[in-house]
Coordinates of C-alpha atoms in Angstrom, one line a residue:
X1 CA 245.6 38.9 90.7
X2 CA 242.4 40.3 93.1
X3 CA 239.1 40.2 90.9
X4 CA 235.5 42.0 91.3
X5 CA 233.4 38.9 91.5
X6 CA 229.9 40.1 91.6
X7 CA 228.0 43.6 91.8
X8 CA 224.7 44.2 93.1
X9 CA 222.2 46.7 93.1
X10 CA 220.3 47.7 96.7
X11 CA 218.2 50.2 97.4
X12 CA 218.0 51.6 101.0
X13 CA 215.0 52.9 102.4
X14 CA 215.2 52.9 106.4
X15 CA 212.0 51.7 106.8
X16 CA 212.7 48.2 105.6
X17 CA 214.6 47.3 108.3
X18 CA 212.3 46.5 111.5
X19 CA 214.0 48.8 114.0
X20 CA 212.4 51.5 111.7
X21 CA 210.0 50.7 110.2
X22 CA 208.2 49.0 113.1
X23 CA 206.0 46.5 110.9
X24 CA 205.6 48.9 107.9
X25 CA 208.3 47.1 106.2
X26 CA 205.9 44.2 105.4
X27 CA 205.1 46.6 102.6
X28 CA 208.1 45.7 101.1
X29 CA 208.3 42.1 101.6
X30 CA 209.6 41.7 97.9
X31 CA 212.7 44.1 98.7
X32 CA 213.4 42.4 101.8
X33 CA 213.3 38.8 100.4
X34 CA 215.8 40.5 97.0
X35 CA 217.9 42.0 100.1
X36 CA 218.6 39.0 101.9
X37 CA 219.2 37.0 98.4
X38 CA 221.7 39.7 97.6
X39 CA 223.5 39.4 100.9
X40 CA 223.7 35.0 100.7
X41 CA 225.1 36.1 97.2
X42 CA 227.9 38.1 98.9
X43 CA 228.2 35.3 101.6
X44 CA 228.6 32.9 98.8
X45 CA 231.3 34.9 97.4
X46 CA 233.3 35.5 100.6
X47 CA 234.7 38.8 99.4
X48 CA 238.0 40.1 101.0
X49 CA 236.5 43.9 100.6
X50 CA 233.2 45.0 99.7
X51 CA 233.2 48.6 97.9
X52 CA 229.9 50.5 98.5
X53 CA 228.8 53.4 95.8
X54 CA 226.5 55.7 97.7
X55 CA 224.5 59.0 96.6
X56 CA 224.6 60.4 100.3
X57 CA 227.0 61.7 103.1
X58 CA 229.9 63.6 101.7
X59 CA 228.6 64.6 98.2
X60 CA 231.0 67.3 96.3
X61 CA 230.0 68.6 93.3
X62 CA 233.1 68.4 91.7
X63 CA 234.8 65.1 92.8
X64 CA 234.2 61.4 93.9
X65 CA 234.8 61.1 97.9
X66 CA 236.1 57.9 99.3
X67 CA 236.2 57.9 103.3
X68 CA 240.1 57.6 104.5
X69 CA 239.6 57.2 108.6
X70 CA 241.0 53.2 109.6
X71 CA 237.3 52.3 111.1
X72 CA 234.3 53.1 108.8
X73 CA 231.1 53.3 111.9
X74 CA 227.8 54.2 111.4
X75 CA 224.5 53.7 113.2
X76 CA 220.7 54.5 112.7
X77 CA 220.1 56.9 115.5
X78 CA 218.7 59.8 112.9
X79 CA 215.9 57.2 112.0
X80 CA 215.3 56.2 116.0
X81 CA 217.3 53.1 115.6
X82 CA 220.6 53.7 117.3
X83 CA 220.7 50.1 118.3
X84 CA 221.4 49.4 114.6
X85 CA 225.1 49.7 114.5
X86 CA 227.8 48.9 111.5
X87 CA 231.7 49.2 112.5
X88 CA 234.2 48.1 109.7
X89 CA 237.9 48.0 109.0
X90 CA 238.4 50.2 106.1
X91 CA 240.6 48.4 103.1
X92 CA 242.4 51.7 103.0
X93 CA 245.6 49.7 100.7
X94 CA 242.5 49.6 98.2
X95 CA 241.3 53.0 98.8
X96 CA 244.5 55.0 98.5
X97 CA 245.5 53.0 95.3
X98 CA 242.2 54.1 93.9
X99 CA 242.6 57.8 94.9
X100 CA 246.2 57.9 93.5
X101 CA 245.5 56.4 89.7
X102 CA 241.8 58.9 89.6
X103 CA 244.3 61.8 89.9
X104 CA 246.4 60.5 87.5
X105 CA 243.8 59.7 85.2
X106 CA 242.2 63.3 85.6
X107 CA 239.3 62.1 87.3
X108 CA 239.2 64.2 90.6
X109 CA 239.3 62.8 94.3
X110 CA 238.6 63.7 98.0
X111 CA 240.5 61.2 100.3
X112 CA 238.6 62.3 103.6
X113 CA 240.7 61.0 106.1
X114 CA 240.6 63.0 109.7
X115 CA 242.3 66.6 108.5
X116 CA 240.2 66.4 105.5
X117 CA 237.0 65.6 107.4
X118 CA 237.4 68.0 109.4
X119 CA 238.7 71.2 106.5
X120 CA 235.4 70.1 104.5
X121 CA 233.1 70.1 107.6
X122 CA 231.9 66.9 106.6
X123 CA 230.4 63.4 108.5
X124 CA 232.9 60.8 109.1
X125 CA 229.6 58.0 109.7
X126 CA 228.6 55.4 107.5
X127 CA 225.3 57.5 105.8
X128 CA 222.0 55.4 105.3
X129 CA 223.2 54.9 101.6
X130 CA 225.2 52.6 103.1
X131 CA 223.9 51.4 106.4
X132 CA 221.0 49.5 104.9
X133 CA 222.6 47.5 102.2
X134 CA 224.9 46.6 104.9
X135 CA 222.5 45.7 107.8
X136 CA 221.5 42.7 105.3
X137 CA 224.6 41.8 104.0
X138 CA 225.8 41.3 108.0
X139 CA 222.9 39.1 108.8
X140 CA 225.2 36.6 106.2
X141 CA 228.5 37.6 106.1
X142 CA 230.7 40.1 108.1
X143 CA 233.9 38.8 107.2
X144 CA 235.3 41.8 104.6
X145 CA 236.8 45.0 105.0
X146 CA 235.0 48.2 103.1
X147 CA 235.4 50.9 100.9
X148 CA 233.2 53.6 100.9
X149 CA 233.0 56.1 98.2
X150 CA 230.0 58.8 97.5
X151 CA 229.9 59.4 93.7
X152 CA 230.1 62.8 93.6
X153 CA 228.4 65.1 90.7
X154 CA 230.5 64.6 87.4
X155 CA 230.0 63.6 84.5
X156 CA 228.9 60.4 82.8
X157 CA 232.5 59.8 81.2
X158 CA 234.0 60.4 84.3
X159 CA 231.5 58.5 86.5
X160 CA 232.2 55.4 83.6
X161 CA 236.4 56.0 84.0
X162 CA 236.2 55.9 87.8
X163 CA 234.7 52.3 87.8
X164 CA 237.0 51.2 85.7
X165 CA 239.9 52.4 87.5
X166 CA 238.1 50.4 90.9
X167 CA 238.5 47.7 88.1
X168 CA 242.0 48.3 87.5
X169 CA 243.0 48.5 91.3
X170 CA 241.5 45.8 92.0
X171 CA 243.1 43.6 89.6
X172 CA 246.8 44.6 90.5
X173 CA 245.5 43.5 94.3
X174 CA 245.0 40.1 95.4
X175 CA 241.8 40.7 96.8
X176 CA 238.2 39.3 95.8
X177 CA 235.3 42.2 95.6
X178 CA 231.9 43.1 95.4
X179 CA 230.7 46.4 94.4
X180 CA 227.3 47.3 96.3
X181 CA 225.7 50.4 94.2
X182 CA 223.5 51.9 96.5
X183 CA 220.5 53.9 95.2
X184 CA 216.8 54.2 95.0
X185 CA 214.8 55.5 91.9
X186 CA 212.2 58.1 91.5
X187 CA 211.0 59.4 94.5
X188 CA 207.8 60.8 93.4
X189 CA 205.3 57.7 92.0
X190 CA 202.9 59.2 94.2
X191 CA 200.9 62.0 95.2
X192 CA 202.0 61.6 98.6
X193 CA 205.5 60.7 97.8
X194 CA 207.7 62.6 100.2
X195 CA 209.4 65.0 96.7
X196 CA 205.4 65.0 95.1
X197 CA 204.0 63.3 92.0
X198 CA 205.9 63.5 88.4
X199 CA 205.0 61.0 85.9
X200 CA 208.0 60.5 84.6
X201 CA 208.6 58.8 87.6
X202 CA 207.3 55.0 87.1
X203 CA 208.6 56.0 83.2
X204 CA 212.4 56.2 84.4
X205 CA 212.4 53.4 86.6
X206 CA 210.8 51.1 84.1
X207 CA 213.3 52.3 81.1
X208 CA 216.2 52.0 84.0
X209 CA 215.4 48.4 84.7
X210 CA 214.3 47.1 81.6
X211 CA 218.0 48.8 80.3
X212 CA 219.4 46.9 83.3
X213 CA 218.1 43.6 83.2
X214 CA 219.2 43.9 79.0
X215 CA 222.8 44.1 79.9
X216 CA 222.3 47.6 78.3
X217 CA 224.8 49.6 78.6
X218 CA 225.0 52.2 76.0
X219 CA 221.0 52.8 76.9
X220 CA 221.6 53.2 80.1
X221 CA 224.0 56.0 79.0
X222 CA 221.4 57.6 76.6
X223 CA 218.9 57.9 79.1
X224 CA 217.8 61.7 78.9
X225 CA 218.9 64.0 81.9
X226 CA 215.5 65.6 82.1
X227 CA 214.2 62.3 82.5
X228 CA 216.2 61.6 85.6
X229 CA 215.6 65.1 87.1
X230 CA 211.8 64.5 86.6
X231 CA 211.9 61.5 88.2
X232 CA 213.8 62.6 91.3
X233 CA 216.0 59.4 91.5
X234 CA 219.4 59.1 93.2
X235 CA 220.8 55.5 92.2
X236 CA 221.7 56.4 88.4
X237 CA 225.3 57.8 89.1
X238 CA 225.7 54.9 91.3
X239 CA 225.2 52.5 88.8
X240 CA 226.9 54.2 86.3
X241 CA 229.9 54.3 88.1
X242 CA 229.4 50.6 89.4
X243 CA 229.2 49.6 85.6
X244 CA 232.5 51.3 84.1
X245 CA 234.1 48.9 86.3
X246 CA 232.9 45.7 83.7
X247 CA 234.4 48.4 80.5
X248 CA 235.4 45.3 78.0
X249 CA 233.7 42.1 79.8
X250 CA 230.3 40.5 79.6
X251 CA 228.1 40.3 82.6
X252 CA 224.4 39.1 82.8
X253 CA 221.7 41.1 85.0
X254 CA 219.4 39.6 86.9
X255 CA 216.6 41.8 88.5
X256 CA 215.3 40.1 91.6
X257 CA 212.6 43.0 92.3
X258 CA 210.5 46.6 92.0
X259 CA 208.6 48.1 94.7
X260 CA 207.4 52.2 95.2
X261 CA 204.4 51.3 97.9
X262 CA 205.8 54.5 99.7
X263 CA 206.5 56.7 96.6
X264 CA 209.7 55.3 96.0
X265 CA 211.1 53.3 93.4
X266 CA 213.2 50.3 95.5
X267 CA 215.1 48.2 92.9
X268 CA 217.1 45.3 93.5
X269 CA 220.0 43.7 90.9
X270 CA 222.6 40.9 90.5
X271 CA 224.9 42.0 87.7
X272 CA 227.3 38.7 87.2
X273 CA 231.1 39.5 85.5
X274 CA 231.4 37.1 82.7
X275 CA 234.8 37.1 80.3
X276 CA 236.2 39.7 78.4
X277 CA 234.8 40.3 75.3
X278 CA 236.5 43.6 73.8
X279 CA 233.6 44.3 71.7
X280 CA 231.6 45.3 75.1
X281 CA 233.6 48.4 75.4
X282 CA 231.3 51.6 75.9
X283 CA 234.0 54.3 76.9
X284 CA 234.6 56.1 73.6
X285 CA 230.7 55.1 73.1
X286 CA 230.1 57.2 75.9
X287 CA 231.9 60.4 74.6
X288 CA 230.1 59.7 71.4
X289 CA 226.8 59.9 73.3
X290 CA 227.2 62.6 74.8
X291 CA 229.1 64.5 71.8
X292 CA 226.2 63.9 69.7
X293 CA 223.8 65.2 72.8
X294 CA 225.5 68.7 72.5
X295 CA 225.2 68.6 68.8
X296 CA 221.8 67.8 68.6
X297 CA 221.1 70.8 71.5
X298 CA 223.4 73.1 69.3
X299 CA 221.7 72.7 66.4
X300 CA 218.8 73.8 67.8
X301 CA 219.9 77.2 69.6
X302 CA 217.8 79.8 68.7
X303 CA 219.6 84.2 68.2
X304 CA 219.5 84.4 72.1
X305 CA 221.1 81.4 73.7
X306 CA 224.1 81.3 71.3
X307 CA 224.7 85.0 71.7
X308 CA 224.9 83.9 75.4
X309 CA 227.1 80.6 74.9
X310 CA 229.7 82.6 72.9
X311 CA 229.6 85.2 75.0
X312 CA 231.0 83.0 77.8
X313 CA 233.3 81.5 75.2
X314 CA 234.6 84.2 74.0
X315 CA 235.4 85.4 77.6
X316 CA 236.8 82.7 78.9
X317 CA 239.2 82.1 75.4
X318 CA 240.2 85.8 75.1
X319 CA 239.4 87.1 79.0
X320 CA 237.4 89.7 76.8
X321 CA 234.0 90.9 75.9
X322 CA 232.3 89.8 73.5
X323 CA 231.1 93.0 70.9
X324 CA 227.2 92.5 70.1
X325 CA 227.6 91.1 66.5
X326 CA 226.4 93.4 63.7
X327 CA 223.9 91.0 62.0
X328 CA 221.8 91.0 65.8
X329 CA 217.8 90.9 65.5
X330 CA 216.3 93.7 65.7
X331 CA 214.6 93.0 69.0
X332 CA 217.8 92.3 70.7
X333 CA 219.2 95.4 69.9
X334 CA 216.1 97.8 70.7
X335 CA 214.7 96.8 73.6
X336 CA 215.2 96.7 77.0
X337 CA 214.2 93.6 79.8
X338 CA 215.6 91.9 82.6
X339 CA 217.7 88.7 81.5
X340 CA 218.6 85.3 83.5
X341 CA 221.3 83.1 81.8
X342 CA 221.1 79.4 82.9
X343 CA 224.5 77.1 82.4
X344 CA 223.8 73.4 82.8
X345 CA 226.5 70.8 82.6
X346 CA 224.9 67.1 82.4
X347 CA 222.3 68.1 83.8
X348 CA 223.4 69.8 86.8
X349 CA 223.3 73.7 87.1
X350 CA 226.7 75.1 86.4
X351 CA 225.9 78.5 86.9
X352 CA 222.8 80.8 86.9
X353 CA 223.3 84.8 87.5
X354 CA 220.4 87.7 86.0
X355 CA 218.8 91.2 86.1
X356 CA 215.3 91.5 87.5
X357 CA 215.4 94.6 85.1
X358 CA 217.4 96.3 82.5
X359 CA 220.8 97.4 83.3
X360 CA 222.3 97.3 79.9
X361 CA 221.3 99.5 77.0
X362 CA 219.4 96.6 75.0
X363 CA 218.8 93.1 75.7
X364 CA 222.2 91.8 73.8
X365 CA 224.2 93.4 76.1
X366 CA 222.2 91.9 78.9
X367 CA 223.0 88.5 77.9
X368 CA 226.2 89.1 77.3
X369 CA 226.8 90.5 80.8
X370 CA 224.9 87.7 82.6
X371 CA 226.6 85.3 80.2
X372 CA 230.0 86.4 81.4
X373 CA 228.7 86.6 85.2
X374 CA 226.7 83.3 85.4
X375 CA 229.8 81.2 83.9
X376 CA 232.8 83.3 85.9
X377 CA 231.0 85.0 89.1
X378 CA 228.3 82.9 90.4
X379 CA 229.7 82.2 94.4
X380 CA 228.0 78.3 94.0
X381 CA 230.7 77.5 91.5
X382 CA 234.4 78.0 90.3
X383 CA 234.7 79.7 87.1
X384 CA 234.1 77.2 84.0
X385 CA 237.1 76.0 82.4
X386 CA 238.3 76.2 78.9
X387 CA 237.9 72.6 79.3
X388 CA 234.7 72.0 80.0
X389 CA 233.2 75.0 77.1
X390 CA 232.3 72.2 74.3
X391 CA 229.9 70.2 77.5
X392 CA 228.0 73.5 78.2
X393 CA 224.1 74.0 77.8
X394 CA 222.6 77.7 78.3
X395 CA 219.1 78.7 78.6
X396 CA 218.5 82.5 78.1
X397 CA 215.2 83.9 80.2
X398 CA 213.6 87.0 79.4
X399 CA 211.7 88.5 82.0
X400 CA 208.4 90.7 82.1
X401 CA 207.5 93.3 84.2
X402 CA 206.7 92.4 87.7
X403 CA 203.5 92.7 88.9
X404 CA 202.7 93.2 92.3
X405 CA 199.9 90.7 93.7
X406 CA 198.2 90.3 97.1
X407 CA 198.4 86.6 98.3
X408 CA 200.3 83.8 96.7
X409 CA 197.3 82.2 95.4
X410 CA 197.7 84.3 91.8
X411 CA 200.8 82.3 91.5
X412 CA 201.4 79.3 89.6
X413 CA 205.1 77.4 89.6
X414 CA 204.8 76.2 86.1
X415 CA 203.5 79.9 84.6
X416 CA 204.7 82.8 87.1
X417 CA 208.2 83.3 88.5
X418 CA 208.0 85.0 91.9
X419 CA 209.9 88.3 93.4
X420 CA 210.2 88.9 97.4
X421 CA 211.2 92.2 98.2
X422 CA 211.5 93.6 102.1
X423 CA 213.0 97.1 102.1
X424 CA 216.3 96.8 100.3
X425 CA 216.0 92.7 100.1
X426 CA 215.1 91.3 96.7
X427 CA 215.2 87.8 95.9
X428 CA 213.6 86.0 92.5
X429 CA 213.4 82.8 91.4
X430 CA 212.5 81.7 87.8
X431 CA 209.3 79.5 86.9
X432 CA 209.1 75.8 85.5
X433 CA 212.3 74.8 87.2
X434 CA 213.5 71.4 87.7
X435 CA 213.0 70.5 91.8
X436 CA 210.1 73.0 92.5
X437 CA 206.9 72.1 92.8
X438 CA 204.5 73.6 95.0
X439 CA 203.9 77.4 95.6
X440 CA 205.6 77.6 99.0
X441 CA 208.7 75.6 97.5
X442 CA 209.2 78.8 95.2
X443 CA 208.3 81.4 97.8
X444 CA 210.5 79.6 100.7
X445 CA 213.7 79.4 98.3
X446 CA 213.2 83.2 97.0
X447 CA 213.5 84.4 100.6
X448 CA 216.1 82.6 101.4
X449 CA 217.7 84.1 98.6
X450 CA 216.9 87.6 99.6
X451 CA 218.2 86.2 102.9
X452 CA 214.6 87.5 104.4
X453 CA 214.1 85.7 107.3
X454 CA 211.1 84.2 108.8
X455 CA 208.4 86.1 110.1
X456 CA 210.1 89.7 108.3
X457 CA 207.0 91.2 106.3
X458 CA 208.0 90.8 102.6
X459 CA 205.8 91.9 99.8
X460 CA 205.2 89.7 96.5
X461 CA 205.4 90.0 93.0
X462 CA 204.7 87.5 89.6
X463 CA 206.4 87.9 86.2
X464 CA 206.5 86.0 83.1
X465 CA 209.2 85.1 81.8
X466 CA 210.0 83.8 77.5
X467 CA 212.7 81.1 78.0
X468 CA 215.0 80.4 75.3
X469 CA 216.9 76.9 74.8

């Protein structure tokens, strides 16, 4: 019976490794010395296959990707280090196993072998997620085959499922494995970290270890999407997926280190399997979590956003619209504004369609439009599911009247959302959203919206918006 025999978790900034960073990696000594005691750990263990958990390369939105081609090859060349090379056999026994029991179990899979590379226009190289745990753990042991899998942008439970069917495939091999989850934390500690300064940033990483290094699972699960999305981190799904595959067994944590001297959060882990102990099962804790979550945000929906979550529902249920319902506020029914509807499904948008200004005959009607549009019509997305209704959370914006301003210094990100316009081109974007910090962020994605392109004249506008959640 194969076994997972240790799990570790590496960040991988570039610059640590010398062709990069070209001395500056003596900033982060204390990574390097957790890196290299991490890869003499795998050594130790002399695993048959090492299965890597990485937030970049081929990232879908909708479903875990594990790399099908026979050689797995990357090199450093994007980072000037070309001379930095990693070539693998991939354990693709292991890999196809996995792919086949996800399906079954609902959980949904890209095998990327050559056609498939190819259809989704996608790299077929080892991304950095990868290369720099692995640049370590060859300095002390080369002997394995690899699986490479990007996590993909589902949700907790399903994240939680995958690693434990890795668990389950593994077990009906005869193979010994370590799982590498592959991340880094906040990326803005500093003001000159490379996505800006958010508090929440050194408050994450701290909550995220401390959870960590307490064998604490069910807190790692709890911790608050906003949280994360302040933070600017891209090792959570990693390690959430490199956890479900302990579901019913004890391990111990040991952190080796923390560094952000660059604006980055760089942890470094040793998670041990102990025995089985079924009282460590989190799955159905999980679903409770997150069950209680959307209660919690139901219960608190004011008139607007649950006109515009059962308008979607009702939609999708009956393929019908929704009639405004007779006990409607007065101010819904009487006026007149533009409306955005915002869908978010764990934390990631799910759909997010509006009206700059009235098209409807009151401002009910407009949420029930956009509703409809933002959950069924939005090209970033395929319709939401019956399936997927009760994980839903809407925010409804209403818009006021754009003003037209001269430079973009009367903006502000946090109070003003911005219009573009050039002739017949129009593009907006909303204030206070998660990712967008800086004036020029917000002007720069509007245009590109209104698909205005550099150096085109453009004029500007600044509204205020009342957002509803």
């Amino acid at each position: 019976m194969g076994e997972i025999v240790g799990a570790y978790l590496m960040p991988h900034p570039p610059v640590i490794i010398p062709e990069v960073g070209k001395g500056r990696e003596k900033e982060i000594y204390d990574t390097i010395q957790s890196m290299n005691k991490v890869a003499q750990d795998i050594a130790d263990k002399k695993p048959d296959t090492i299965i890597l958990i990485s937030p970049h390369g081929a990232l879908f939105k909708d479903a875990v990707a594990i790399m099908g081609t026979p050689k797995l090859k990357g090199q450093l060349d994007e980072f000037g280090a070309k001379q930095v090379c990693v070539e693998k056999n991939n354990d693709l026994e292991l890999g196809k196993e996995i792919d086949l029991i996800s399906w079954s179990e609902g959980i949904p899979t890209v095998f990327l072998d050559d056609e498939k590379i190819q259809s989704y226009h996608v790299s077929s190289r080892l991304d950095h997620g990868a290369m720099v745990p692995l640049y370590f753990v060859e300095k002390a042991y080369s002997s394995y085959d690899l699986v490479h899998i990007n996590y993909g942008l589902l949700s907790k439970k399903e994240l939680y499922a995958f690693g434990e069917i890795i668990s389950s495939c593994v077990e009906k091999s005869d193979k010994k494995v370590v799982i590498i989850a592959s991340g880094d934390l906040s990326h803005k500690l500093t003001p000159d970290a490379p996505a800006g300064y958010n508090e929440k940033g050194i408050l994450f990483d701290e909550k995220l270890l401390g959870l960590l290094a307490a064998s604490d699972i069910e807190g790692i699960f709890s911790i608050e999407d906003s949280l994360a999305n302040d933070a600017g981190e891209c090792g959570l799904r990693s390690i959430e997926m490199m956890l479900g595959a302990f579901e019913g067994k004890n391990i111990s944590v040991e952190v080796l280190s923390y560094e952000g001297p660059f604006g980055v959060g760089y942890g470094t882990a040793i998670i041990v399997p102990g025995e089985r102990n079924t009282g460590r099962s989190f799955k159905n804790k999980i679903s409770e979590l997150m069950n209680k979550k959307i209660t919690k945000v139901r219960e608190k929906e004011d008139e607007y956003v649950t006109l515009a979550r059962k308008a979607l529902e009702y939609f999708v249920l009956h393929n019908k619209k929704l009639k405004l319902p007779l006990d409607t506020s007065t101010d819904i029914i009487k006026k007149k504004a533009g409306v955005f509807v915002s869908i978010k499904e764990e934390g990631e948008l799910r759909g997010c369609i509006g009206t700059i200004e009235a098209t409807q005959e009151n401002i009910g009607e407009e949420i029930i439009r956009n509703a409809i549009q933002s959950g069924t019509q939005d090209p970033r997305f395929h319709p939401v599911e019956k399936n997927e209704l009760d994980k839903l959370i809407y925010s409804v914006d209403i818009l006021g009247e754009p003003e037209p301003i001269e430079s973009k210094d009367k903006l502000n990100v946090k109070e003003y959302g911005v219009v573009v316009e050039s002739g017949s081109k129009r593009g907006l974007l909303l204030p206070n959203l998660e990712g967008v910090e800086t004036i020029d962020d917000q002007i720069s994605i509007a245009l590109e919206k209104a698909n205005i392109r550099k150096g085109e004249k453009y004029r500007l506008y600044r509204f205020k918006v009342k957002r509803h959640k």
